[in-house]
Amino acid sequence: MDTIYADYSISMSEFKRNPAQVLRTAGEKPVAVLNHNRPAFYMITPKLFAAMVEDLVDRDLVELVRHRLAYEDDAIEVDIDKI
């Protein structure tokens, strides 16, 4: 059985009948749309999607910082007052 990462779930056939109603009912919460009782896709709001993308970008930046910190012996000191 697959894990469902949403508070709300609905069958594909119910979703097809009235997707706008599903969106209204869910509000800001994600909805798992199921096909044969398995998640086929998740419906999320643009606000939630943007937050997820921002989080992924932040994770990439953290990884970059960790990578660069591994080479701190090669670092160049910068005097901010001279910029």
mmCIF file of N, CA, C and O in Angstrom:
data_model
loop_
_atom_site.group_PDB
_atom_site.id
_atom_site.type_symbol
_atom_site.label_atom_id
_atom_site.label_comp_id
_atom_site.label_asym_id
_atom_site.label_seq_id
_atom_site.Cartn_x
_atom_site.Cartn_y
_atom_site.Cartn_z
ATOM 1 N N MET A 1 0.845 -1.190 0.000
ATOM 2 C CA MET A 1 0.000 0.000 0.000
ATOM 3 C C MET A 1 0.886 1.248 0.000
ATOM 4 O O MET A 1 1.879 1.326 0.711
ATOM 5 N N ASP A 2 0.514 2.227 -0.807
ATOM 6 C CA ASP A 2 1.278 3.466 -0.927
ATOM 7 C C ASP A 2 0.914 4.446 0.182
ATOM 8 O O ASP A 2 -0.236 4.509 0.617
ATOM 9 N N THR A 3 1.889 5.223 0.604
ATOM 10 C CA THR A 3 1.645 6.283 1.569
ATOM 11 C C THR A 3 0.963 7.442 0.853
ATOM 12 O O THR A 3 1.335 7.802 -0.261
ATOM 13 N N ILE A 4 -0.021 8.018 1.506
ATOM 14 C CA ILE A 4 -0.737 9.166 0.946
ATOM 15 C C ILE A 4 -0.329 10.397 1.741
ATOM 16 O O ILE A 4 -0.513 10.459 2.949
ATOM 17 N N TYR A 5 0.243 11.364 1.049
ATOM 18 C CA TYR A 5 0.757 12.578 1.679
ATOM 19 C C TYR A 5 -0.243 13.730 1.584
ATOM 20 O O TYR A 5 0.086 14.815 1.113
ATOM 21 N N ALA A 6 -1.453 13.483 2.006
ATOM 22 C CA ALA A 6 -2.492 14.521 1.970
ATOM 23 C C ALA A 6 -3.560 14.180 2.998
ATOM 24 O O ALA A 6 -3.784 13.011 3.313
ATOM 25 N N ASP A 7 -4.204 15.211 3.505
ATOM 26 C CA ASP A 7 -5.313 15.005 4.438
ATOM 27 C C ASP A 7 -6.581 14.564 3.711
ATOM 28 O O ASP A 7 -7.435 13.927 4.298
ATOM 29 N N TYR A 8 -6.680 14.933 2.446
ATOM 30 C CA TYR A 8 -7.864 14.612 1.655
ATOM 31 C C TYR A 8 -7.479 13.694 0.497
ATOM 32 O O TYR A 8 -6.429 13.854 -0.103
ATOM 33 N N SER A 9 -8.368 12.760 0.208
ATOM 34 C CA SER A 9 -8.177 11.921 -0.977
ATOM 35 C C SER A 9 -9.530 11.731 -1.661
ATOM 36 O O SER A 9 -10.583 11.819 -1.020
ATOM 37 N N ILE A 10 -9.457 11.484 -2.956
ATOM 38 C CA ILE A 10 -10.677 11.333 -3.748
ATOM 39 C C ILE A 10 -10.357 10.407 -4.918
ATOM 40 O O ILE A 10 -9.217 10.366 -5.385
ATOM 41 N N SER A 11 -11.353 9.679 -5.361
ATOM 42 C CA SER A 11 -11.120 8.790 -6.498
ATOM 43 C C SER A 11 -11.029 9.611 -7.786
ATOM 44 O O SER A 11 -11.541 10.728 -7.874
ATOM 45 N N MET A 12 -10.373 9.031 -8.764
ATOM 46 C CA MET A 12 -10.214 9.690 -10.062
ATOM 47 C C MET A 12 -11.583 10.000 -10.679
ATOM 48 O O MET A 12 -11.797 11.093 -11.202
ATOM 49 N N SER A 13 -12.511 9.061 -10.591
ATOM 50 C CA SER A 13 -13.828 9.277 -11.200
ATOM 51 C C SER A 13 -14.587 10.405 -10.498
ATOM 52 O O SER A 13 -15.237 11.218 -11.153
ATOM 53 N N GLU A 14 -14.478 10.487 -9.163
ATOM 54 C CA GLU A 14 -15.125 11.591 -8.447
ATOM 55 C C GLU A 14 -14.471 12.924 -8.812
ATOM 56 O O GLU A 14 -15.155 13.934 -8.969
ATOM 57 N N PHE A 15 -13.147 12.913 -8.934
ATOM 58 C CA PHE A 15 -12.427 14.126 -9.290
ATOM 59 C C PHE A 15 -12.850 14.632 -10.668
ATOM 60 O O PHE A 15 -13.068 15.821 -10.861
ATOM 61 N N LYS A 16 -12.994 13.711 -11.617
ATOM 62 C CA LYS A 16 -13.374 14.090 -12.990
ATOM 63 C C LYS A 16 -14.755 14.730 -13.039
ATOM 64 O O LYS A 16 -15.003 15.594 -13.877
ATOM 65 N N ARG A 17 -15.646 14.310 -12.155
ATOM 66 C CA ARG A 17 -17.010 14.855 -12.156
ATOM 67 C C ARG A 17 -17.040 16.348 -11.871
ATOM 68 O O ARG A 17 -17.809 17.082 -12.480
ATOM 69 N N ASN A 18 -16.205 16.787 -10.900
ATOM 70 C CA ASN A 18 -16.256 18.202 -10.536
ATOM 71 C C ASN A 18 -14.953 18.634 -9.867
ATOM 72 O O ASN A 18 -14.903 18.824 -8.651
ATOM 73 N N PRO A 19 -13.888 18.829 -10.644
ATOM 74 C CA PRO A 19 -12.608 19.214 -10.049
ATOM 75 C C PRO A 19 -12.660 20.554 -9.306
ATOM 76 O O PRO A 19 -11.982 20.732 -8.299
ATOM 77 N N ALA A 20 -13.470 21.483 -9.774
ATOM 78 C CA ALA A 20 -13.572 22.782 -9.109
ATOM 79 C C ALA A 20 -14.141 22.634 -7.705
ATOM 80 O O ALA A 20 -13.701 23.312 -6.770
ATOM 81 N N GLN A 21 -15.092 21.735 -7.544
ATOM 82 C CA GLN A 21 -15.678 21.497 -6.221
ATOM 83 C C GLN A 21 -14.637 20.877 -5.282
ATOM 84 O O GLN A 21 -14.576 21.221 -4.104
ATOM 85 N N VAL A 22 -13.823 19.983 -5.810
ATOM 86 C CA VAL A 22 -12.763 19.369 -4.995
ATOM 87 C C VAL A 22 -11.818 20.454 -4.493
ATOM 88 O O VAL A 22 -11.452 20.481 -3.314
ATOM 89 N N LEU A 23 -11.443 21.365 -5.364
ATOM 90 C CA LEU A 23 -10.559 22.470 -5.004
ATOM 91 C C LEU A 23 -11.190 23.350 -3.927
ATOM 92 O O LEU A 23 -10.540 23.717 -2.943
ATOM 93 N N ARG A 24 -12.465 23.671 -4.088
ATOM 94 C CA ARG A 24 -13.158 24.497 -3.085
ATOM 95 C C ARG A 24 -13.214 23.785 -1.742
ATOM 96 O O ARG A 24 -12.985 24.395 -0.696
ATOM 97 N N THR A 25 -13.508 22.500 -1.757
ATOM 98 C CA THR A 25 -13.640 21.728 -0.517
ATOM 99 C C THR A 25 -12.297 21.622 0.208
ATOM 100 O O THR A 25 -12.237 21.741 1.425
ATOM 101 N N ALA A 26 -11.232 21.421 -0.537
ATOM 102 C CA ALA A 26 -9.909 21.241 0.068
ATOM 103 C C ALA A 26 -9.326 22.539 0.610
ATOM 104 O O ALA A 26 -8.524 22.522 1.531
ATOM 105 N N GLY A 27 -9.732 23.652 0.030
ATOM 106 C CA GLY A 27 -9.167 24.938 0.455
ATOM 107 C C GLY A 27 -7.693 24.996 0.116
ATOM 108 O O GLY A 27 -7.315 24.827 -1.032
ATOM 109 N N GLU A 28 -6.850 25.188 1.112
ATOM 110 C CA GLU A 28 -5.397 25.283 0.911
ATOM 111 C C GLU A 28 -4.702 23.935 1.075
ATOM 112 O O GLU A 28 -3.491 23.842 0.918
ATOM 113 N N LYS A 29 -5.453 22.898 1.396
ATOM 114 C CA LYS A 29 -4.867 21.579 1.662
ATOM 115 C C LYS A 29 -4.639 20.796 0.366
ATOM 116 O O LYS A 29 -5.421 20.910 -0.576
ATOM 117 N N PRO A 30 -3.580 19.976 0.313
ATOM 118 C CA PRO A 30 -3.365 19.120 -0.861
ATOM 119 C C PRO A 30 -4.396 17.996 -0.909
ATOM 120 O O PRO A 30 -4.930 17.584 0.116
ATOM 121 N N VAL A 31 -4.664 17.520 -2.108
ATOM 122 C CA VAL A 31 -5.619 16.426 -2.311
ATOM 123 C C VAL A 31 -4.922 15.322 -3.099
ATOM 124 O O VAL A 31 -4.312 15.584 -4.138
ATOM 125 N N ALA A 32 -5.014 14.098 -2.602
ATOM 126 C CA ALA A 32 -4.491 12.945 -3.331
ATOM 127 C C ALA A 32 -5.614 12.418 -4.221
ATOM 128 O O ALA A 32 -6.703 12.100 -3.739
ATOM 129 N N VAL A 33 -5.367 12.354 -5.509
ATOM 130 C CA VAL A 33 -6.349 11.789 -6.443
ATOM 131 C C VAL A 33 -5.916 10.352 -6.701
ATOM 132 O O VAL A 33 -4.793 10.099 -7.143
ATOM 133 N N LEU A 34 -6.816 9.433 -6.379
ATOM 134 C CA LEU A 34 -6.485 8.013 -6.407
ATOM 135 C C LEU A 34 -7.002 7.319 -7.658
ATOM 136 O O LEU A 34 -8.100 7.607 -8.134
ATOM 137 N N ASN A 35 -6.212 6.401 -8.163
ATOM 138 C CA ASN A 35 -6.600 5.537 -9.269
ATOM 139 C C ASN A 35 -6.404 4.105 -8.767
ATOM 140 O O ASN A 35 -5.276 3.713 -8.452
ATOM 141 N N HIS A 36 -7.499 3.375 -8.658
ATOM 142 C CA HIS A 36 -7.474 2.027 -8.089
ATOM 143 C C HIS A 36 -6.860 2.037 -6.690
ATOM 144 O O HIS A 36 -6.006 1.212 -6.346
ATOM 145 N N ASN A 37 -7.280 3.006 -5.875
ATOM 146 C CA ASN A 37 -6.859 3.177 -4.483
ATOM 147 C C ASN A 37 -5.364 3.439 -4.304
ATOM 148 O O ASN A 37 -4.814 3.206 -3.239
ATOM 149 N N ARG A 38 -4.718 3.927 -5.328
ATOM 150 C CA ARG A 38 -3.305 4.315 -5.236
ATOM 151 C C ARG A 38 -3.177 5.759 -5.733
ATOM 152 O O ARG A 38 -3.860 6.142 -6.672
ATOM 153 N N PRO A 39 -2.315 6.553 -5.119
ATOM 154 C CA PRO A 39 -2.170 7.945 -5.560
ATOM 155 C C PRO A 39 -1.733 8.030 -7.022
ATOM 156 O O PRO A 39 -0.737 7.433 -7.418
ATOM 157 N N ALA A 40 -2.526 8.735 -7.824
ATOM 158 C CA ALA A 40 -2.191 8.965 -9.227
ATOM 159 C C ALA A 40 -1.485 10.317 -9.358
ATOM 160 O O ALA A 40 -0.536 10.466 -10.117
ATOM 161 N N PHE A 41 -1.990 11.302 -8.609
ATOM 162 C CA PHE A 41 -1.357 12.623 -8.564
ATOM 163 C C PHE A 41 -1.911 13.391 -7.377
ATOM 164 O O PHE A 41 -2.875 12.963 -6.736
ATOM 165 N N TYR A 42 -1.243 14.492 -7.089
ATOM 166 C CA TYR A 42 -1.683 15.376 -6.010
ATOM 167 C C TYR A 42 -2.098 16.708 -6.607
ATOM 168 O O TYR A 42 -1.426 17.236 -7.494
ATOM 169 N N MET A 43 -3.181 17.231 -6.115
ATOM 170 C CA MET A 43 -3.652 18.553 -6.517
ATOM 171 C C MET A 43 -3.268 19.511 -5.386
ATOM 172 O O MET A 43 -3.632 19.283 -4.227
ATOM 173 N N ILE A 44 -2.491 20.553 -5.737
ATOM 174 C CA ILE A 44 -2.090 21.531 -4.737
ATOM 175 C C ILE A 44 -2.320 22.935 -5.281
ATOM 176 O O ILE A 44 -2.387 23.146 -6.486
ATOM 177 N N THR A 45 -2.429 23.872 -4.377
ATOM 178 C CA THR A 45 -2.645 25.263 -4.774
ATOM 179 C C THR A 45 -1.327 25.866 -5.281
ATOM 180 O O THR A 45 -0.241 25.396 -4.937
ATOM 181 N N PRO A 46 -1.413 26.920 -6.070
ATOM 182 C CA PRO A 46 -0.196 27.599 -6.513
ATOM 183 C C PRO A 46 0.656 28.093 -5.341
ATOM 184 O O PRO A 46 1.881 28.048 -5.394
ATOM 185 N N LYS A 47 0.022 28.527 -4.267
ATOM 186 C CA LYS A 47 0.740 29.008 -3.087
ATOM 187 C C LYS A 47 1.584 27.884 -2.481
ATOM 188 O O LYS A 47 2.754 28.086 -2.149
ATOM 189 N N LEU A 48 1.012 26.696 -2.348
ATOM 190 C CA LEU A 48 1.739 25.562 -1.801
ATOM 191 C C LEU A 48 2.849 25.117 -2.753
ATOM 192 O O LEU A 48 3.962 24.808 -2.331
ATOM 193 N N PHE A 49 2.571 25.116 -4.049
ATOM 194 C CA PHE A 49 3.583 24.746 -5.031
ATOM 195 C C PHE A 49 4.781 25.693 -4.954
ATOM 196 O O PHE A 49 5.938 25.260 -4.958
ATOM 197 N N ALA A 50 4.513 26.989 -4.851
ATOM 198 C CA ALA A 50 5.584 27.980 -4.748
ATOM 199 C C ALA A 50 6.417 27.748 -3.485
ATOM 200 O O ALA A 50 7.647 27.847 -3.520
ATOM 201 N N ALA A 51 5.757 27.428 -2.384
ATOM 202 C CA ALA A 51 6.483 27.152 -1.132
ATOM 203 C C ALA A 51 7.361 25.915 -1.274
ATOM 204 O O ALA A 51 8.495 25.896 -0.777
ATOM 205 N N MET A 52 6.872 24.909 -1.957
ATOM 206 C CA MET A 52 7.656 23.692 -2.167
ATOM 207 C C MET A 52 8.876 23.975 -3.043
ATOM 208 O O MET A 52 9.982 23.501 -2.750
ATOM 209 N N VAL A 53 8.688 24.752 -4.098
ATOM 210 C CA VAL A 53 9.801 25.092 -4.981
ATOM 211 C C VAL A 53 10.841 25.911 -4.223
ATOM 212 O O VAL A 53 12.045 25.670 -4.330
ATOM 213 N N GLU A 54 10.378 26.852 -3.419
ATOM 214 C CA GLU A 54 11.296 27.675 -2.628
ATOM 215 C C GLU A 54 12.104 26.806 -1.660
ATOM 216 O O GLU A 54 13.308 27.000 -1.487
ATOM 217 N N ASP A 55 11.450 25.829 -1.052
ATOM 218 C CA ASP A 55 12.135 24.918 -0.141
ATOM 219 C C ASP A 55 13.201 24.109 -0.880
ATOM 220 O O ASP A 55 14.312 23.917 -0.380
ATOM 221 N N LEU A 56 12.880 23.650 -2.081
ATOM 222 C CA LEU A 56 13.864 22.897 -2.866
ATOM 223 C C LEU A 56 15.069 23.759 -3.237
ATOM 224 O O LEU A 56 16.211 23.302 -3.191
ATOM 225 N N VAL A 57 14.808 25.016 -3.583
ATOM 226 C CA VAL A 57 15.902 25.936 -3.903
ATOM 227 C C VAL A 57 16.770 26.151 -2.669
ATOM 228 O O VAL A 57 18.003 26.138 -2.752
ATOM 229 N N ASP A 58 16.132 26.319 -1.512
ATOM 230 C CA ASP A 58 16.882 26.497 -0.267
ATOM 231 C C ASP A 58 17.757 25.280 0.015
ATOM 232 O O ASP A 58 18.907 25.412 0.437
ATOM 233 N N ARG A 59 17.239 24.086 -0.224
ATOM 234 C CA ARG A 59 18.023 22.866 -0.006
ATOM 235 C C ARG A 59 19.229 22.827 -0.936
ATOM 236 O O ARG A 59 20.311 22.413 -0.528
ATOM 237 N N ASP A 60 19.037 23.251 -2.170
ATOM 238 C CA ASP A 60 20.157 23.309 -3.112
ATOM 239 C C ASP A 60 21.226 24.275 -2.617
ATOM 240 O O ASP A 60 22.425 24.002 -2.720
ATOM 241 N N LEU A 61 20.790 25.424 -2.085
ATOM 242 C CA LEU A 61 21.739 26.405 -1.573
ATOM 243 C C LEU A 61 22.498 25.872 -0.365
ATOM 244 O O LEU A 61 23.707 26.091 -0.226
ATOM 245 N N VAL A 62 21.812 25.159 0.510
ATOM 246 C CA VAL A 62 22.468 24.569 1.678
ATOM 247 C C VAL A 62 23.535 23.578 1.228
ATOM 248 O O VAL A 62 24.655 23.566 1.752
ATOM 249 N N GLU A 63 23.203 22.763 0.249
ATOM 250 C CA GLU A 63 24.166 21.798 -0.275
ATOM 251 C C GLU A 63 25.379 22.513 -0.885
ATOM 252 O O GLU A 63 26.524 22.093 -0.689
ATOM 253 N N LEU A 64 25.147 23.599 -1.603
ATOM 254 C CA LEU A 64 26.235 24.371 -2.192
ATOM 255 C C LEU A 64 27.138 24.953 -1.113
ATOM 256 O O LEU A 64 28.367 24.893 -1.206
ATOM 257 N N VAL A 65 26.550 25.489 -0.071
ATOM 258 C CA VAL A 65 27.328 26.052 1.036
ATOM 259 C C VAL A 65 28.164 24.962 1.697
ATOM 260 O O VAL A 65 29.348 25.149 1.971
ATOM 261 N N ARG A 66 27.554 23.816 1.946
ATOM 262 C CA ARG A 66 28.312 22.709 2.556
ATOM 263 C C ARG A 66 29.483 22.300 1.669
ATOM 264 O O ARG A 66 30.579 22.032 2.167
ATOM 265 N N HIS A 67 29.252 22.226 0.384
ATOM 266 C CA HIS A 67 30.306 21.865 -0.557
ATOM 267 C C HIS A 67 31.444 22.887 -0.511
ATOM 268 O O HIS A 67 32.621 22.527 -0.473
ATOM 269 N N ARG A 68 31.088 24.161 -0.508
ATOM 270 C CA ARG A 68 32.113 25.217 -0.494
ATOM 271 C C ARG A 68 32.848 25.274 0.844
ATOM 272 O O ARG A 68 34.041 25.596 0.896
ATOM 273 N N LEU A 69 32.168 24.974 1.934
ATOM 274 C CA LEU A 69 32.837 24.969 3.237
ATOM 275 C C LEU A 69 33.896 23.878 3.320
ATOM 276 O O LEU A 69 34.867 24.000 4.071
ATOM 277 N N ALA A 70 33.721 22.831 2.552
ATOM 278 C CA ALA A 70 34.711 21.754 2.526
ATOM 279 C C ALA A 70 36.033 22.244 1.949
ATOM 280 O O ALA A 70 37.078 21.634 2.178
ATOM 281 N N TYR A 71 35.996 23.348 1.204
ATOM 282 C CA TYR A 71 37.197 23.907 0.586
ATOM 283 C C TYR A 71 37.590 25.236 1.224
ATOM 284 O O TYR A 71 38.135 26.114 0.560
ATOM 285 N N GLU A 72 37.375 25.384 2.515
ATOM 286 C CA GLU A 72 37.644 26.675 3.147
ATOM 287 C C GLU A 72 39.130 27.028 3.158
ATOM 288 O O GLU A 72 39.493 28.201 3.256
ATOM 289 N N ASP A 73 40.014 26.058 3.001
ATOM 290 C CA ASP A 73 41.439 26.362 2.924
ATOM 291 C C ASP A 73 41.776 27.152 1.656
ATOM 292 O O ASP A 73 42.772 27.865 1.599
ATOM 293 N N ASP A 74 40.939 27.015 0.631
ATOM 294 C CA ASP A 74 41.138 27.736 -0.627
ATOM 295 C C ASP A 74 40.426 29.091 -0.644
ATOM 296 O O ASP A 74 40.458 29.798 -1.640
ATOM 297 N N ALA A 75 39.781 29.431 0.462
ATOM 298 C CA ALA A 75 38.975 30.657 0.515
ATOM 299 C C ALA A 75 39.855 31.897 0.387
ATOM 300 O O ALA A 75 41.015 31.908 0.792
ATOM 301 N N ILE A 76 39.273 32.938 -0.152
ATOM 302 C CA ILE A 76 39.939 34.225 -0.308
ATOM 303 C C ILE A 76 39.263 35.203 0.636
ATOM 304 O O ILE A 76 38.042 35.373 0.612
ATOM 305 N N GLU A 77 40.054 35.862 1.468
ATOM 306 C CA GLU A 77 39.492 36.821 2.404
ATOM 307 C C GLU A 77 39.118 38.101 1.673
ATOM 308 O O GLU A 77 39.871 38.588 0.820
ATOM 309 N N VAL A 78 37.961 38.629 1.984
ATOM 310 C CA VAL A 78 37.460 39.848 1.340
ATOM 311 C C VAL A 78 37.221 40.895 2.425
ATOM 312 O O VAL A 78 36.564 40.626 3.429
ATOM 313 N N ASP A 79 37.747 42.079 2.194
ATOM 314 C CA ASP A 79 37.528 43.187 3.111
ATOM 315 C C ASP A 79 36.323 43.966 2.616
ATOM 316 O O ASP A 79 36.387 44.649 1.583
ATOM 317 N N ILE A 80 35.243 43.876 3.320
ATOM 318 C CA ILE A 80 33.973 44.499 2.910
ATOM 319 C C ILE A 80 34.094 46.018 2.839
ATOM 320 O O ILE A 80 33.467 46.677 2.022
ATOM 321 N N ASP A 81 34.927 46.598 3.685
ATOM 322 C CA ASP A 81 35.063 48.061 3.717
ATOM 323 C C ASP A 81 35.671 48.608 2.421
ATOM 324 O O ASP A 81 35.495 49.776 2.093
ATOM 325 N N LYS A 82 36.358 47.755 1.662
ATOM 326 C CA LYS A 82 36.998 48.208 0.428
ATOM 327 C C LYS A 82 36.137 47.958 -0.807
ATOM 328 O O LYS A 82 36.567 48.234 -1.915
ATOM 329 N N ILE A 83 34.975 47.461 -0.602
ATOM 330 C CA ILE A 83 34.087 47.180 -1.758
ATOM 331 C C ILE A 83 33.273 48.391 -2.091
ATOM 332 O O ILE A 83 32.798 49.140 -1.362
#
